[in-house]
PDB file of C-alpha atoms in Angstrom:
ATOM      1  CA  UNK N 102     172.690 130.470-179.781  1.00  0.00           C
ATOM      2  CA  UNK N 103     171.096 133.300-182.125  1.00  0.00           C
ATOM      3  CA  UNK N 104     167.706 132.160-180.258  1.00  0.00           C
ATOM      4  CA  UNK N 105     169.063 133.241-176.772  1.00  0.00           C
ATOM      5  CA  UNK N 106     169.941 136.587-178.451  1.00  0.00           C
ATOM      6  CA  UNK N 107     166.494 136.859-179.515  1.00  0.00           C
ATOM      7  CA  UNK N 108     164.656 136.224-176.236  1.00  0.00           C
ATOM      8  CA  UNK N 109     166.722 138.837-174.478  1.00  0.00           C
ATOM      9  CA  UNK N 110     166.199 141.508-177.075  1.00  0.00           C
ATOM     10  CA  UNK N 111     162.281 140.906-176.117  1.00  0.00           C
ATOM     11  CA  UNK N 112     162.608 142.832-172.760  1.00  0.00           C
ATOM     12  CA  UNK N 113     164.368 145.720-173.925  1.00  0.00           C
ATOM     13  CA  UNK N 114     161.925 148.698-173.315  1.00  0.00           C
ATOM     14  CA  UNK N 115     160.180 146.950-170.573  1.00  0.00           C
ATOM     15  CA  UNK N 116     161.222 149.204-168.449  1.00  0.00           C
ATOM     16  CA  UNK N 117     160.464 152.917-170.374  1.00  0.00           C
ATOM     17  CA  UNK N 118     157.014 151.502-171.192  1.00  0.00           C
ATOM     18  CA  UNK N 119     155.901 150.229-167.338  1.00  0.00           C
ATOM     19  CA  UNK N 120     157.461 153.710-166.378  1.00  0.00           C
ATOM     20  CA  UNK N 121     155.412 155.676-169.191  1.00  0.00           C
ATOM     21  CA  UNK N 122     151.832 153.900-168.404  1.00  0.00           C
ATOM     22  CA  UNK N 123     152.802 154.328-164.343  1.00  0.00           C
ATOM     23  CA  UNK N 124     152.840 157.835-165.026  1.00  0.00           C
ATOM     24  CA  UNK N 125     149.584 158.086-166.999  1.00  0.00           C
ATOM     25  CA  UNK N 126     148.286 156.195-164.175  1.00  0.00           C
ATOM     26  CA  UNK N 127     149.464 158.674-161.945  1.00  0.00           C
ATOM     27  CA  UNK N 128     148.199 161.518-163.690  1.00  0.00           C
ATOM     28  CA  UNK N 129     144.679 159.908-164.605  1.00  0.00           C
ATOM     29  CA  UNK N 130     144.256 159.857-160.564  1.00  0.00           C
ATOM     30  CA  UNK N 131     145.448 162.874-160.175  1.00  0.00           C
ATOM     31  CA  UNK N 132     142.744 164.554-162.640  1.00  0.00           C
ATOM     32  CA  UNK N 133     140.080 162.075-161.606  1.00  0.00           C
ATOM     33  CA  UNK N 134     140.393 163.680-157.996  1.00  0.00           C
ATOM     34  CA  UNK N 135     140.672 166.809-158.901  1.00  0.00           C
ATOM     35  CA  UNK N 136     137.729 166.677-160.749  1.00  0.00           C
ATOM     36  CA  UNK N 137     135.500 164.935-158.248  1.00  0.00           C
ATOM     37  CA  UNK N 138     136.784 167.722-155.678  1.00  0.00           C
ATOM     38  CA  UNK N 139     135.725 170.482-158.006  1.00  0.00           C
ATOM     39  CA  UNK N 140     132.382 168.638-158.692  1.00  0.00           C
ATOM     40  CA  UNK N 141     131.746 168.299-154.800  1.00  0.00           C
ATOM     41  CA  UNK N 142     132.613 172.044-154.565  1.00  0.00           C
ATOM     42  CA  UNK N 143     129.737 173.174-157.029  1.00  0.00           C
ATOM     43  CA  UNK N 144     127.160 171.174-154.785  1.00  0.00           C
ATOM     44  CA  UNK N 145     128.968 172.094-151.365  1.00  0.00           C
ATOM     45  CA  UNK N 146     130.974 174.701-151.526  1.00  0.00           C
ATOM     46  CA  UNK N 147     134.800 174.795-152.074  1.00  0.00           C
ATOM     47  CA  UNK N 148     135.541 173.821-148.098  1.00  0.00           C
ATOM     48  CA  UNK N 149     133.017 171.580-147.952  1.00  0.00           C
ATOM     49  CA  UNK N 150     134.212 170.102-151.403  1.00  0.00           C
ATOM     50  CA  UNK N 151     137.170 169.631-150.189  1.00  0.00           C
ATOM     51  CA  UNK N 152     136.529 168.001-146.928  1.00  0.00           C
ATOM     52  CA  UNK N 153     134.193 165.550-148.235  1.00  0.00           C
ATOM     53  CA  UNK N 154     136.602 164.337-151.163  1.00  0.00           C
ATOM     54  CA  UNK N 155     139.195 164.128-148.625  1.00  0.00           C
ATOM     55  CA  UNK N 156     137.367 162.102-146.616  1.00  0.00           C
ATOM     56  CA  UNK N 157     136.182 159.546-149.453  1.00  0.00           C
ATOM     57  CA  UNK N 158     140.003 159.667-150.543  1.00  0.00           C
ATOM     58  CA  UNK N 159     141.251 158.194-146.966  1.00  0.00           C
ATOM     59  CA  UNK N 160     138.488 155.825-147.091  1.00  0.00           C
ATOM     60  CA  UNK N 161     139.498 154.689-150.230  1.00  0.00           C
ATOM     61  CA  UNK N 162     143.318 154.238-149.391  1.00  0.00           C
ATOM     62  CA  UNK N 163     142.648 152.478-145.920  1.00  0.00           C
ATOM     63  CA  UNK N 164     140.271 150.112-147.621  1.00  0.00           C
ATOM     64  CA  UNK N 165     142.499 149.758-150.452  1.00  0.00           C
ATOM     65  CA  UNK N 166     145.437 148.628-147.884  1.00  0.00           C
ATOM     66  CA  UNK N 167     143.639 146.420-145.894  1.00  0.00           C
ATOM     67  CA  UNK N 168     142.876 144.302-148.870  1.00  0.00           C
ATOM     68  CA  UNK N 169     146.246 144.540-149.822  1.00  0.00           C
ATOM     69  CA  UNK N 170     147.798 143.233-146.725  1.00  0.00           C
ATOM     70  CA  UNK N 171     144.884 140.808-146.177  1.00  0.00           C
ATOM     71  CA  UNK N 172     145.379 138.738-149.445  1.00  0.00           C
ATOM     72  CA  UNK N 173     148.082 136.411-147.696  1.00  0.00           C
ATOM     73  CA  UNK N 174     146.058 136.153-144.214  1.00  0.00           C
ATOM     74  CA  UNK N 175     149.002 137.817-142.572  1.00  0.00           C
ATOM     75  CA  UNK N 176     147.542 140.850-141.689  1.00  0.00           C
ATOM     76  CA  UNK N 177     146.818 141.213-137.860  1.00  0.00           C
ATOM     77  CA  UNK N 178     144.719 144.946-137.151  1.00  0.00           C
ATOM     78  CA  UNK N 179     145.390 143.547-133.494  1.00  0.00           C
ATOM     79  CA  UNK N 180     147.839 146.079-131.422  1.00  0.00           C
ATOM     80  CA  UNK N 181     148.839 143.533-129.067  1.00  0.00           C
ATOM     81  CA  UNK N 182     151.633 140.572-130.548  1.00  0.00           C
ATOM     82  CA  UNK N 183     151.929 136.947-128.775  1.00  0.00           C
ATOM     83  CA  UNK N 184     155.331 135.484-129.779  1.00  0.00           C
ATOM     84  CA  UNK N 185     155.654 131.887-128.665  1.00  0.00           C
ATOM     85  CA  UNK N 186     159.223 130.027-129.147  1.00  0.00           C
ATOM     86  CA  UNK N 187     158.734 127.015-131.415  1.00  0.00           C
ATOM     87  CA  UNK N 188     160.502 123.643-130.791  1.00  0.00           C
ATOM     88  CA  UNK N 189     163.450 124.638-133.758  1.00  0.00           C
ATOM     89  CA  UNK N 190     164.005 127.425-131.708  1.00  0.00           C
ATOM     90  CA  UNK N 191     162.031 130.206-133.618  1.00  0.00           C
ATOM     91  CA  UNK N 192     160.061 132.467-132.543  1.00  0.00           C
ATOM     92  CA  UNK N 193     156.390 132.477-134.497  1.00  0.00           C
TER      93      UNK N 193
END
């Protein structure tokens, strides 16, 4: 019994410490970013800057989600959605 007391103690903290390094994360990104946009600015301009490293940014993201939604081969880009009723009943 003093084991089980043990093993549960392990995951206090958990939390606080996933929270903390999300939030160093966050702000890493955040400066990384700002950076590259003040970078682009000296060779571009500020508007320029901006609208380049906005640009790459969306790029990024879209990218990012398609690979996120494609790891399970579930991900359809296709507007148009073909349900067909199984023999249970279902529709798939």
């Amino acid at each position: 019994m003093a084991g089980i007391g043990f093993i549960s103690n392990q995951t206090a903290g958990k939390g606080a410490i996933a929270a903390l390094t999300g939030i160093l994360g966050l702000y890493m990104t955040a400066a990384m970013w700002a950076e590259f946009n003040d970078a682009l600015g000296t060779y571009f301009g500020p508007s320029l800057g901006i609208i380049i490293g906005t640009t790459i940014f969306l790029i990024y993201q879209d990218r990012k989600n398609v690979k996120e939604f494609t790891a399970g081969q579930n991900y359809s880009t296709s507007e148009s959605t073909t349900l067909v009723k199984g023999d249970d009943g279902r529709y798939t």
